[in-house]
Coordinates of C-alpha atoms in Angstrom, one line a residue:
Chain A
X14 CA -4.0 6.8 -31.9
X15 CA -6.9 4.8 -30.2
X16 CA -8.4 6.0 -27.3
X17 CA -8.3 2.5 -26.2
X18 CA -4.9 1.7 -24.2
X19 CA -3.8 -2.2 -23.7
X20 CA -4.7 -2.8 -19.9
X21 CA -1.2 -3.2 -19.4
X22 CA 0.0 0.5 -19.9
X23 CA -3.0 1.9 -17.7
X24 CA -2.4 0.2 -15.1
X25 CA 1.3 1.2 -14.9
X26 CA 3.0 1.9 -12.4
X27 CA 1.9 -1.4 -11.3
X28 CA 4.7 -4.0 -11.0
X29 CA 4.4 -6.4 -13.7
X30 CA 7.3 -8.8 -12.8
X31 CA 7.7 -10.2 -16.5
X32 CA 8.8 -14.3 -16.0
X33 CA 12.5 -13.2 -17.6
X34 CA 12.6 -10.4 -14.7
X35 CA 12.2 -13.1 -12.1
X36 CA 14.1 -15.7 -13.6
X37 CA 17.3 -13.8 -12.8
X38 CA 16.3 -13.4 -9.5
X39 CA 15.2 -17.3 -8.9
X40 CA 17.8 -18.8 -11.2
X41 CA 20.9 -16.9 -10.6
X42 CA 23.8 -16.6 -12.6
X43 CA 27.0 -15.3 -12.4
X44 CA 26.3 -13.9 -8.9
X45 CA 29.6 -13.2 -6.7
X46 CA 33.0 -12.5 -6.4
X47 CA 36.1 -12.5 -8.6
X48 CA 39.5 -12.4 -6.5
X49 CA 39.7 -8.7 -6.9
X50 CA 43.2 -8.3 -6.4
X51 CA 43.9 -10.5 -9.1
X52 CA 45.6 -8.7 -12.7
X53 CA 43.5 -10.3 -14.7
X54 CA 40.4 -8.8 -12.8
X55 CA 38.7 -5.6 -13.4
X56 CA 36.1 -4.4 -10.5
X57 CA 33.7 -1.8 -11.4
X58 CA 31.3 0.0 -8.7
X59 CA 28.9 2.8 -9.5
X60 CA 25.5 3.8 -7.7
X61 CA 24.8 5.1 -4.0
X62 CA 22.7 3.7 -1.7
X63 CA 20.9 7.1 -1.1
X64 CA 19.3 6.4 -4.7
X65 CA 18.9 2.8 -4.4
X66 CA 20.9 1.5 -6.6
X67 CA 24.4 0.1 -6.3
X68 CA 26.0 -2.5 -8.7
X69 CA 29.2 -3.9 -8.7
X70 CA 30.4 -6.0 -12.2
X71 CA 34.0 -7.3 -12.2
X72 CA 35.4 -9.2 -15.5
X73 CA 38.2 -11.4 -16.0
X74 CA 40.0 -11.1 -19.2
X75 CA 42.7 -13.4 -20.8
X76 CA 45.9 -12.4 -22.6
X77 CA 44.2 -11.6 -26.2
X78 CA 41.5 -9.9 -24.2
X79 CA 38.7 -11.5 -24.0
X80 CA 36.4 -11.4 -21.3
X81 CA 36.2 -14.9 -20.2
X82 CA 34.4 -14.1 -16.4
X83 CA 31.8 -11.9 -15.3
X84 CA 30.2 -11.6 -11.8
X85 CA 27.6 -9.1 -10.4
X86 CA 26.2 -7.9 -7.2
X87 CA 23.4 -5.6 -7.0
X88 CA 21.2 -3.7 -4.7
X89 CA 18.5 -2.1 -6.4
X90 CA 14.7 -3.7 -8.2
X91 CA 13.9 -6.9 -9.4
X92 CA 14.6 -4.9 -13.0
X93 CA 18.2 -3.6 -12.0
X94 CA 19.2 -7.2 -11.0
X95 CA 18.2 -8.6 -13.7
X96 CA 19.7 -5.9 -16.0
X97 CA 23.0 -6.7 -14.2
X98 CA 22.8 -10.3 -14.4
X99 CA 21.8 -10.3 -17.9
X100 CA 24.9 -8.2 -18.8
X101 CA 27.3 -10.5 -17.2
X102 CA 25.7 -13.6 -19.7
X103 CA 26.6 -10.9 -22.6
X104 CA 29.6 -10.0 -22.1
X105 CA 31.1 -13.6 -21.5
X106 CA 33.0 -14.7 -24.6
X107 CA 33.5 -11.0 -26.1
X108 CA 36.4 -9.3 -26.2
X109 CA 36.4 -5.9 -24.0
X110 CA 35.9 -3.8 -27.0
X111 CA 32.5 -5.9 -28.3
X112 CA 31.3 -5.5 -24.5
X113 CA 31.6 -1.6 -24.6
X114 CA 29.3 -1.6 -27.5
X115 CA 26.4 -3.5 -25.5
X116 CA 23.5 -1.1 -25.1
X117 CA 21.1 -0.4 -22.4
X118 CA 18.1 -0.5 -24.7
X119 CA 18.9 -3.6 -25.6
X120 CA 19.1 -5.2 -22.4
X121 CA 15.9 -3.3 -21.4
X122 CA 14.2 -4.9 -25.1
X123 CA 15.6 -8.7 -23.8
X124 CA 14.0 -8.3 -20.2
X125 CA 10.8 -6.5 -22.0
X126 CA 11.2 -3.8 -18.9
X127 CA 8.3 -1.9 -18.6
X128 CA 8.2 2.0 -20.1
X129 CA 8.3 2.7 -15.7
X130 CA 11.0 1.0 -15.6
X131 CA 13.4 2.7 -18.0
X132 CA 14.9 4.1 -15.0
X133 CA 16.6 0.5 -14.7
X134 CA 17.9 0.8 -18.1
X135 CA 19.5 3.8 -17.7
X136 CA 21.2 1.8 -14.7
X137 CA 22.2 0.4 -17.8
X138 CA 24.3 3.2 -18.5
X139 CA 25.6 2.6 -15.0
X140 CA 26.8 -0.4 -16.2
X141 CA 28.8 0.7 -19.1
X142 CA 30.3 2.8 -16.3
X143 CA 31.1 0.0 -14.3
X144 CA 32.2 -2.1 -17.1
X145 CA 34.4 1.3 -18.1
X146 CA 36.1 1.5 -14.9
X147 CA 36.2 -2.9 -14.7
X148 CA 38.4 -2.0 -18.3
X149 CA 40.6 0.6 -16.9
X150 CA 41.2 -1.3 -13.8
X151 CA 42.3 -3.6 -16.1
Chain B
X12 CA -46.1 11.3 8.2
X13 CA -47.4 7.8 10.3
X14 CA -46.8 6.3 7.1
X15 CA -43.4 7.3 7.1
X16 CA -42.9 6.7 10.7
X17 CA -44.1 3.1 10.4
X18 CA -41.3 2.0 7.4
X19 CA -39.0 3.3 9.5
X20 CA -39.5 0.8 12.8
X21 CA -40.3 -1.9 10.1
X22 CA -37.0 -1.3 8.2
X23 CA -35.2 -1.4 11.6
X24 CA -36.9 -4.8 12.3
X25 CA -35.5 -6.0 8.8
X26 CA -32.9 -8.3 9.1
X27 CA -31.9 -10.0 5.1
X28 CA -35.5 -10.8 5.1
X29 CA -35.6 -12.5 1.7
X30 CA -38.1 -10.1 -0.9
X31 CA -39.7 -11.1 -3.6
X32 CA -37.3 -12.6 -6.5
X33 CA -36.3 -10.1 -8.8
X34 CA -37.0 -10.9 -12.7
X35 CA -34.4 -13.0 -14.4
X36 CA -32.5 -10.4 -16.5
X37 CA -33.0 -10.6 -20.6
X38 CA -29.2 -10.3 -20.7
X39 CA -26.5 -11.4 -18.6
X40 CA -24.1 -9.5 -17.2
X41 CA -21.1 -11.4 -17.5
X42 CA -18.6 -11.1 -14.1
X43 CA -15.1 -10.1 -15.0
X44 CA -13.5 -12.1 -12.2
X45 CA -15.2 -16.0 -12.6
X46 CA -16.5 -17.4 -9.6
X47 CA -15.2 -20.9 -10.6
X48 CA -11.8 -20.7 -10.3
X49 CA -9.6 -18.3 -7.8
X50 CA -7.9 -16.5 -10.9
X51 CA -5.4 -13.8 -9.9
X52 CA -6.1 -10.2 -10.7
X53 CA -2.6 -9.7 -12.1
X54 CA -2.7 -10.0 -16.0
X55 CA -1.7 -13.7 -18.1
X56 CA 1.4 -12.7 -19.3
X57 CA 3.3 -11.5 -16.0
X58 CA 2.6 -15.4 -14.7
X59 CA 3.8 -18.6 -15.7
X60 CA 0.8 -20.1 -18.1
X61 CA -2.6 -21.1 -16.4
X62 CA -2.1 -24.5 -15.5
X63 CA -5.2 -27.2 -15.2
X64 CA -6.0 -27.0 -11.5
X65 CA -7.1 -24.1 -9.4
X66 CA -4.4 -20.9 -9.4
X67 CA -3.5 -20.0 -5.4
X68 CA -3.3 -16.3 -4.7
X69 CA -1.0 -14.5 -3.1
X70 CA -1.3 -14.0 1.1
X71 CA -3.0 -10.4 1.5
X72 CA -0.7 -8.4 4.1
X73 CA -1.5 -5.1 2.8
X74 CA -4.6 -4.2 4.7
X75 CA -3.3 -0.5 5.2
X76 CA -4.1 -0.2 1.1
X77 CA -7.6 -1.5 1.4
X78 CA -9.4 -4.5 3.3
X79 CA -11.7 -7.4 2.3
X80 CA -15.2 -7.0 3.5
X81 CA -16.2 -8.7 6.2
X82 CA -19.2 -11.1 5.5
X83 CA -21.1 -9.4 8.0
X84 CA -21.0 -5.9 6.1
X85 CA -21.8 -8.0 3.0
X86 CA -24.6 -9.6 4.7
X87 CA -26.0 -6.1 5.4
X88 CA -26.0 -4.6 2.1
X89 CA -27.2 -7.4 0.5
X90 CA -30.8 -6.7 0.8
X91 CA -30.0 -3.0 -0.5
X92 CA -28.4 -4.3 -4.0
X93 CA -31.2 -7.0 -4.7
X94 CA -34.7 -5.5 -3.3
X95 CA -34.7 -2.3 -1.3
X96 CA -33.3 -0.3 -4.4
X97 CA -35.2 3.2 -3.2
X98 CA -33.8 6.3 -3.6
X99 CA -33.4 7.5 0.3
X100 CA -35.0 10.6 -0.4
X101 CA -37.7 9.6 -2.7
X102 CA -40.3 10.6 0.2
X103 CA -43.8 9.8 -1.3
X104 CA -43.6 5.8 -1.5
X105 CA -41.9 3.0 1.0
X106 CA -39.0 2.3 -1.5
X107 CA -37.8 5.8 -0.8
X108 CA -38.6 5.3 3.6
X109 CA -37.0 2.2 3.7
X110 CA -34.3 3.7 2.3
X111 CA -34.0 6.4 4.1
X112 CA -34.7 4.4 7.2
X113 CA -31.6 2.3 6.6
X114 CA -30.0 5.5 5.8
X115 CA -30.4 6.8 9.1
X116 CA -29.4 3.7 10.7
X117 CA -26.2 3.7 9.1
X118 CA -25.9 7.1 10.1
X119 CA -26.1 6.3 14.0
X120 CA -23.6 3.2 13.7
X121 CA -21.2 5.6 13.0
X122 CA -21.5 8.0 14.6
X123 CA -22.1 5.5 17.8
X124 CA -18.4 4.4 17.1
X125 CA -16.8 8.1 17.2
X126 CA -18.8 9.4 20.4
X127 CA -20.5 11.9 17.9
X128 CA -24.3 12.7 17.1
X129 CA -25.3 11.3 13.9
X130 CA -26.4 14.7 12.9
X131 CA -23.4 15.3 13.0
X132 CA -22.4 12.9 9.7
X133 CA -22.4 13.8 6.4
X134 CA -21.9 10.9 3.9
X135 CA -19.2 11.1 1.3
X136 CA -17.8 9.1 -1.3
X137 CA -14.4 8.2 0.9
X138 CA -12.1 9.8 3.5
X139 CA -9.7 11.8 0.4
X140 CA -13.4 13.9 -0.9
X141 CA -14.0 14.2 3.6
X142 CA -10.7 15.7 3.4
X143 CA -11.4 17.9 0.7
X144 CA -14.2 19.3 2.1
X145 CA -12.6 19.6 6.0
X146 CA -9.5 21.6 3.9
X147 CA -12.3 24.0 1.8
X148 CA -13.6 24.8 5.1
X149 CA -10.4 26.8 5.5
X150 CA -11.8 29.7 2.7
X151 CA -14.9 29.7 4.2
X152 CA -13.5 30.8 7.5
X153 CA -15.3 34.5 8.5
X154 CA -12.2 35.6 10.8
X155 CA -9.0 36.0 8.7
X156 CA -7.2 34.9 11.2
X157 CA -8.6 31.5 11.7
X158 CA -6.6 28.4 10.9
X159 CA -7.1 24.6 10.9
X160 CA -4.9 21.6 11.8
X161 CA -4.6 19.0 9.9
X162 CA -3.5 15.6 11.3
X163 CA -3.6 11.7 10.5
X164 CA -4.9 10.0 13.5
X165 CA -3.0 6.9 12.9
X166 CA -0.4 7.2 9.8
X167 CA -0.6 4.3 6.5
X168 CA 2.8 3.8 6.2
X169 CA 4.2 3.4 9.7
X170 CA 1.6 2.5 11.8
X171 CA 2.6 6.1 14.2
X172 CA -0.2 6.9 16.5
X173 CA -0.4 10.8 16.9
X174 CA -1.2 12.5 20.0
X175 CA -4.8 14.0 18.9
X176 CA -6.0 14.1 22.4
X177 CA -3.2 16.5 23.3
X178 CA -3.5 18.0 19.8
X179 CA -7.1 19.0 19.9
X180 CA -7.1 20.2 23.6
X181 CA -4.4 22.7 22.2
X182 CA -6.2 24.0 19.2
X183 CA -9.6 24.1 21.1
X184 CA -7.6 26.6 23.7
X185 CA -6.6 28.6 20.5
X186 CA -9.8 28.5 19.0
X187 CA -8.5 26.5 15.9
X188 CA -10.2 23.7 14.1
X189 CA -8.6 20.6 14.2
X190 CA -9.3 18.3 11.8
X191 CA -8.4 14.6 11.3
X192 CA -7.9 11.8 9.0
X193 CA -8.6 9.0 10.4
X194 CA -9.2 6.5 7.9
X195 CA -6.4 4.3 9.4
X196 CA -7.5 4.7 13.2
X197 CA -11.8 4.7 12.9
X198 CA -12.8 1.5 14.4
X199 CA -9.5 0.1 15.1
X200 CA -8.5 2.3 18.2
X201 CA -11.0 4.3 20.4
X202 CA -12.1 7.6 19.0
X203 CA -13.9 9.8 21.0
X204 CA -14.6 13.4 19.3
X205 CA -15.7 15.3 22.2
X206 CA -13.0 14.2 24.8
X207 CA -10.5 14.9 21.7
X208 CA -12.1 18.1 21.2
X209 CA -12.1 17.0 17.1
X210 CA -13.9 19.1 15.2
X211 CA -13.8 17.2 11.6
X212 CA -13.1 13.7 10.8
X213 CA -12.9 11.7 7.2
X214 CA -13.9 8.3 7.5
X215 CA -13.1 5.5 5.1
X216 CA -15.2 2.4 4.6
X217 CA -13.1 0.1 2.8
X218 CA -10.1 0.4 5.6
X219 CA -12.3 -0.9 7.9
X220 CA -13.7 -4.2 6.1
X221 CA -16.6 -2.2 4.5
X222 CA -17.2 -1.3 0.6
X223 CA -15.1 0.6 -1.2
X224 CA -16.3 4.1 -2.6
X225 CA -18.0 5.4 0.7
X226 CA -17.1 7.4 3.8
X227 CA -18.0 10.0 5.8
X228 CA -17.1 13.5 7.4
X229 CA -17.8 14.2 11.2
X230 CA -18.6 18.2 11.1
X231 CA -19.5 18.8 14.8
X232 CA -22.2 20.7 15.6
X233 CA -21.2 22.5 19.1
X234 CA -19.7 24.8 18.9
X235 CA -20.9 24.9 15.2
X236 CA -18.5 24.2 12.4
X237 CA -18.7 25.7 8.8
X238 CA -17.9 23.9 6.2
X239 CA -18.5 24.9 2.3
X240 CA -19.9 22.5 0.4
X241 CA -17.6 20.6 -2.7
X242 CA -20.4 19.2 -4.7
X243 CA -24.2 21.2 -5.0
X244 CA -27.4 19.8 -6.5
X245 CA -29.8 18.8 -5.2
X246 CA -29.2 20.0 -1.6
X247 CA -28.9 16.5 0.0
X248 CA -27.0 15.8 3.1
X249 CA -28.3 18.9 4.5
X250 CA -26.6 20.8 1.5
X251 CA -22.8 19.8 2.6
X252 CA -22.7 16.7 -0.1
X253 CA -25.1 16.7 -3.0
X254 CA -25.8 14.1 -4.7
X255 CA -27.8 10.6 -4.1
X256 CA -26.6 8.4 -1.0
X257 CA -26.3 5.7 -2.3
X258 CA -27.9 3.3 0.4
X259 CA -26.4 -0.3 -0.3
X260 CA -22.7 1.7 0.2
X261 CA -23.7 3.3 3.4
X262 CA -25.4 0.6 4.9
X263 CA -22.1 -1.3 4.5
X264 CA -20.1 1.7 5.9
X265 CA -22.8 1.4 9.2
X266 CA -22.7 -2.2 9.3
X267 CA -18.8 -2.0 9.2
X268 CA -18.5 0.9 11.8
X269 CA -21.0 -1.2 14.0
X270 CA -19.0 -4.4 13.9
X271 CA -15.7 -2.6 14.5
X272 CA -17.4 -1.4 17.7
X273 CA -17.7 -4.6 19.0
X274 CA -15.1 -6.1 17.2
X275 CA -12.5 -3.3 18.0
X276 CA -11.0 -4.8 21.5
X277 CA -10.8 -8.7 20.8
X278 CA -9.0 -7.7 17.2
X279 CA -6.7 -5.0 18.7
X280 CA -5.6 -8.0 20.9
X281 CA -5.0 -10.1 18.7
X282 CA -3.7 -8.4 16.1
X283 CA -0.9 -7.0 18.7
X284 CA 0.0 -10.9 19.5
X285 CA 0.5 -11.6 15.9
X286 CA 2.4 -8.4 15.3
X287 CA 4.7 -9.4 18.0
X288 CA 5.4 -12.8 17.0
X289 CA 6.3 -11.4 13.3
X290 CA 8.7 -8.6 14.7
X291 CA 10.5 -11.1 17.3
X292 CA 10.4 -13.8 14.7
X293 CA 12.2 -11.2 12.2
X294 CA 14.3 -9.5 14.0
X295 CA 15.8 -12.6 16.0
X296 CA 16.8 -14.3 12.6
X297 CA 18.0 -11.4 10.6
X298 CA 20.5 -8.7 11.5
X299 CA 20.1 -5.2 10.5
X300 CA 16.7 -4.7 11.1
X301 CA 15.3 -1.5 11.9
X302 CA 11.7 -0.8 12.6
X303 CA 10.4 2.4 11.4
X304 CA 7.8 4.6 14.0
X305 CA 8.0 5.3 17.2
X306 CA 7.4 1.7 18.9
X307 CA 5.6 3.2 21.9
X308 CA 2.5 5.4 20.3
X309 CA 1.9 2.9 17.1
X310 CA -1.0 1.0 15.6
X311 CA 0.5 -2.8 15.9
X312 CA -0.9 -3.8 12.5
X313 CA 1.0 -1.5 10.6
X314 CA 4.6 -2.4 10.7
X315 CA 6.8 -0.8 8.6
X316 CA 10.6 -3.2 8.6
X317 CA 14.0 -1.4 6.8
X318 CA 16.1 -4.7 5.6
X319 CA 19.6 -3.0 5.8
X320 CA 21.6 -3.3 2.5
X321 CA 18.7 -4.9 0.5
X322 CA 17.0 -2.7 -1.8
X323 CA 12.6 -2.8 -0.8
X324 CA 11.3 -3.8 -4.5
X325 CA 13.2 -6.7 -5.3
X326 CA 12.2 -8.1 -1.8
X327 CA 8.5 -7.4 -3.2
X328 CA 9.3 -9.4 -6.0
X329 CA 11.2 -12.3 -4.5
X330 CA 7.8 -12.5 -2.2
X331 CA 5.7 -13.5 -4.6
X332 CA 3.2 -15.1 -2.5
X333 CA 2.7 -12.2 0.0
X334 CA 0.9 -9.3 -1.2
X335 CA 3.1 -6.8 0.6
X336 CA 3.6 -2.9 0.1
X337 CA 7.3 -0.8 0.3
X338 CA 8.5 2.5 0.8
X339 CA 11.1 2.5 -2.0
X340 CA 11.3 4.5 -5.2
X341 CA 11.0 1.8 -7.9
X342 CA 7.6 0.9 -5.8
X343 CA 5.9 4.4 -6.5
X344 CA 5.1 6.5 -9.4
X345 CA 7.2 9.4 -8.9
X346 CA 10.5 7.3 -8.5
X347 CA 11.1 9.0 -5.2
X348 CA 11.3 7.0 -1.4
X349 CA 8.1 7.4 1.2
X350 CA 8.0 11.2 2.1
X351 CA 7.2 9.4 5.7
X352 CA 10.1 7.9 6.0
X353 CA 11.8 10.8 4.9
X354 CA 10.4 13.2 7.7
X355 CA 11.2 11.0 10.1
X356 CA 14.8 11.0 9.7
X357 CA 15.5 7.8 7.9
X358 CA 18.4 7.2 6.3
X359 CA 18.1 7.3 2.2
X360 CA 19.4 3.6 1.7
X361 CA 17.3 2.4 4.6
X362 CA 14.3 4.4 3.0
X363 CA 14.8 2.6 0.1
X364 CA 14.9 -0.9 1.6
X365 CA 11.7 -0.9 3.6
X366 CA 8.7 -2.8 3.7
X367 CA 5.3 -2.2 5.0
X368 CA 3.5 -5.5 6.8
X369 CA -0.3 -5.2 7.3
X370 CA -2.4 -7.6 9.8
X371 CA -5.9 -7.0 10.2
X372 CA -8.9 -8.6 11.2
X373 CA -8.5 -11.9 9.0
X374 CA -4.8 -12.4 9.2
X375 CA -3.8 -15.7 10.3
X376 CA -0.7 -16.8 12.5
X377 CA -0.2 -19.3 9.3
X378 CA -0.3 -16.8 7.7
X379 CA 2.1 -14.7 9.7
X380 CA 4.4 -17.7 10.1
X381 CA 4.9 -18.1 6.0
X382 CA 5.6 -14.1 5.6
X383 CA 8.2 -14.3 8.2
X384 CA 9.7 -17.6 7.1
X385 CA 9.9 -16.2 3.6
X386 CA 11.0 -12.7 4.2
X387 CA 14.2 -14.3 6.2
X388 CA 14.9 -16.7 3.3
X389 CA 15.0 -13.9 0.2
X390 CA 16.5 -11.4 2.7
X391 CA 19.6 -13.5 3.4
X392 CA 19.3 -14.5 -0.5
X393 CA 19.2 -10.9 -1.5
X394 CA 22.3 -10.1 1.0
X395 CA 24.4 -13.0 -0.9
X396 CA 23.5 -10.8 -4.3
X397 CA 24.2 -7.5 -2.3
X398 CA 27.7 -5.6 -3.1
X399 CA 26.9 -3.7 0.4
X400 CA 26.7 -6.6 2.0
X401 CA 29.7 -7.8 1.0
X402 CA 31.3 -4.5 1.6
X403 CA 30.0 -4.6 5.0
X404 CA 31.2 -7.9 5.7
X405 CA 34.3 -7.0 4.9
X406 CA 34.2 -4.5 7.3
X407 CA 34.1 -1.3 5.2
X408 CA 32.4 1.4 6.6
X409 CA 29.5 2.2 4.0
X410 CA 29.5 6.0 5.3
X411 CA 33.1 6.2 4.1
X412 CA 32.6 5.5 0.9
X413 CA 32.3 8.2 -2.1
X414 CA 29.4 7.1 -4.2
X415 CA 29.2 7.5 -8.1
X416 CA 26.2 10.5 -9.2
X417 CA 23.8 9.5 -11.7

């Protein structure tokens, strides 16, 4: 292996806000609220604010269950937002059991998250949590 | 000896005296950052694509990290980089006495802003190798029993003052050493080493507006202070720091100390005003603000702002134009929140949503004006996008709530 690192991964930790990172933040989507007492609506909340990181995902599924809503809130990094809000795009369209098989990795490969940030994609495993419990509210 | 004496007076009559022009190189050294165009540091593929016309850089409000020099510093070291390239303790030809002489100079400038004797100043290569060498002292203690104390002046994450007055009257009564850092304080409040009763003190040239990779220790001389040396060669420094001073550097460090000194009241003024206006300005359009540090004993360009229920890094990020600094995990290597805010009593989710605002010498009220009319708009965007905001809203209390483990 050459001696010789990219720029990039010696200067980490620094915060290199990849454009797709921002972008979530800048050009929202899917950021709110589904009516939570609703049936058809399954809320999902995992994270403490002691660690920094809370995230809320709530889907909307029809009769033949699909997923045909998906809103997020988050409070955690530019990463864990975007992570959340990227998710939300996914799942739209699937039925619950494609969702579940969405993995963090591959959200973390789409927003090109940083090795520092991995952290953010094991948030990701927070999400399949909150996506669990959106199902079983369900 | 005459010989000697004479460069000296001369070099203290030298102002950037042009020399003779130095030979046009064979090869050019090509300059990493181009002097054409203002090209951000940050690397090409983090930013949109370079566009045509000139590329604007963020606001710098992050002086507690490091500061721009001031083109007064730069003015003094010039000469030193282009011409006066003697080693300062070459002492058989003028390159090495004017050296030396500037050397010396440097030395009284700051040791004229800390009340000390400039025998009494050891050059180093920043305040965290001063600090080193104040902390070694500790083994080379001849009483087993003796003990040191170890305190920032003025802290770099909140802007806390500490009471090192009060603090060194105690440990001189004890017969302790009392050491401080005062990289943050030096030149920006008064420091006064014999009414503090300090005995050692790091300085840091590039917190105050002078180069980077220079400092000093203050080891007082009466009663004496011991310190073991870190580094040994060639004996320089009158054996407590070996190695070359490297003259350019420590003129800047003098030059910097000497403008703080006259500098220090007008900007402390100043600086205050501005601090004010961003905290009322703040704090009058956002709710949930908390200010961390005790508001009384603090340093006013240092403010340190928790933005309840909105986590600290992805307010960094949706401030794109403000080079700002946080206390919140995903902003430091170790993934953990600022020990500081920590020890002070912070709340965890608080710790984890603050961010540090720096105004120094050069900040503008413009300047000050576009942080604070930014930081309201992404705060209340970054509520909208917050589930604990919501929650809040809503009028859950958040301390009820049983949070998930990861």
């Amino acid at each position: 292996r050459s001696p010789r690192l990219p720029a990039r991964e010696l200067s980490a930790p620094a915060r290199l806000y990849h454009k797709k990172v921002v972008d979530h933040y800048e050009n929202p989507r899917n950021v709110g609220s589904l009516d939570k007492t609703s049936k058809n609506v399954g809320t999902g909340l995992v994270g403490a604010p002691a660690c920094g990181d809370v995230m809320k995902l709530q889907i909307q599924v029809d009769e033949k269950g699909k997923i045909v809503d998906a809103r997020f809130k988050t409070f955690g990094c530019g990463s864990a937002i975007a992570s959340s809000s990227l998710a939300t795009e996914w799942v739209k369209g699937k039925t619950v059991e494609e969702a579940l098989t969405i993995k963090n990795t591959d959200i973390a490969k789409e927003l090109c998250l940083p090795p520092v940030k991995l952290h953010c994609s094991r948030k990701e495993g927070m999400r399949n949590i909150s996506l669990n419990s959106s199902m079983e509210v369900y | 000896m005459l010989l000697r004496a004479a460069w000296r007076r001369a070099a203290v009559a030298v102002t950037a005296a042009p020399g003779p022009k130095p030979a046009a190189p064979t090869r050019g050294l090509r300059l990493r950052v181009g002097d054409r165009a203002p090209q951000s540091a940050v690397t090409a593929d983090t930013t949109s694509a370079p566009e045509a016309g000139p590329v604007l850089r963020p606001l710098y409000m992050d002086v507690q990290a490091t500061t721009p020099l001031d083109p007064r510093v730069l003015d003094a070291m010039l000469p030193y980089l282009i011409n006066y390239y003697g080693n300062p303790h070459s002492r058989t030809h003028a390159y090495g006495w004017e050296s030396e002489a500037a050397m010396e100079r440097a030395r009284q400038q700051v040791a004229s802003l800390i009340g000390a004797d400039p025998r009494e100043i050891i050059f180093t290569s920043g305040a965290t190798e001063s600090n080193n060498i104040a902390i070694k002292e500790l083994e080379a203690a001849i009483q087993p029993d003796t003990s040191l104390v170890s305190v920032m002046t003025v802290n770099n994450e909140i802007g806390v003052k500490q009471p090192i007055a009060e603090i060194g009257q105690i440990c001189s009564s004890r017969k302790v050493y009392f050491h401080t850092d005062a990289a943050q304080a030096v030149g920006k409040i008064p420091l006064n080493v014999n009414d503090m009763k300090i005995d050692l003190m790091s300085i840091s040239g590039h917190k105050i507006y002078g180069p980077k990779g220079v400092g000093a220790i203050y080891i007082r001389r009466r009663p004496r202070v011991r310190v073991e040396a870190l580094q040994s060669g060639g004996g320089q420094e009158r054996g407590m720091r070996s190695g070359t001073v490297p003259t350019p550097l420590v003129v800047g460090l003098g030059a910097a100390c000497e403008v703080a000194q006259q500098e220090m009241e007008y900007d402390h003024k100043r600086i205050s005003k501005l601090a004010e206006r961003l905290i009322q300005n703040i704090m009058k359009s956002l709710p949930d603000v908390v200010m961390n540090g005790d508001p009384e004993h603090h340093y006013p360009g240092c403010i340190n702002l928790s933005f309840a229920y909105v986590e600290g890094e992805s307010l960094l990020m949706a401030l794109k134009d403000v080079a700002l600094s946080s206390g919140s995990a995903c902003t430091s290597a170790s993934l953990e929140p600022s020990y500081v805010l920590r020890a002070i009593g912070t709340d965890e989710d608080l710790a984890h949503s603050s961010i540090r605002f720096g105004i120094g010498r050069f900040t503008t009220e413009e300047e000050v004006d576009y942080t604070v009319e930014k930081c309201i708009q992404h705060v209340k965007r970054l509520r909208e996008m917050s589930p604990l905001w919501e929650m809040v809203q809503d009028g859950i209390d958040l301390k009820s709530i049983k949070w998930t483990q990861h």
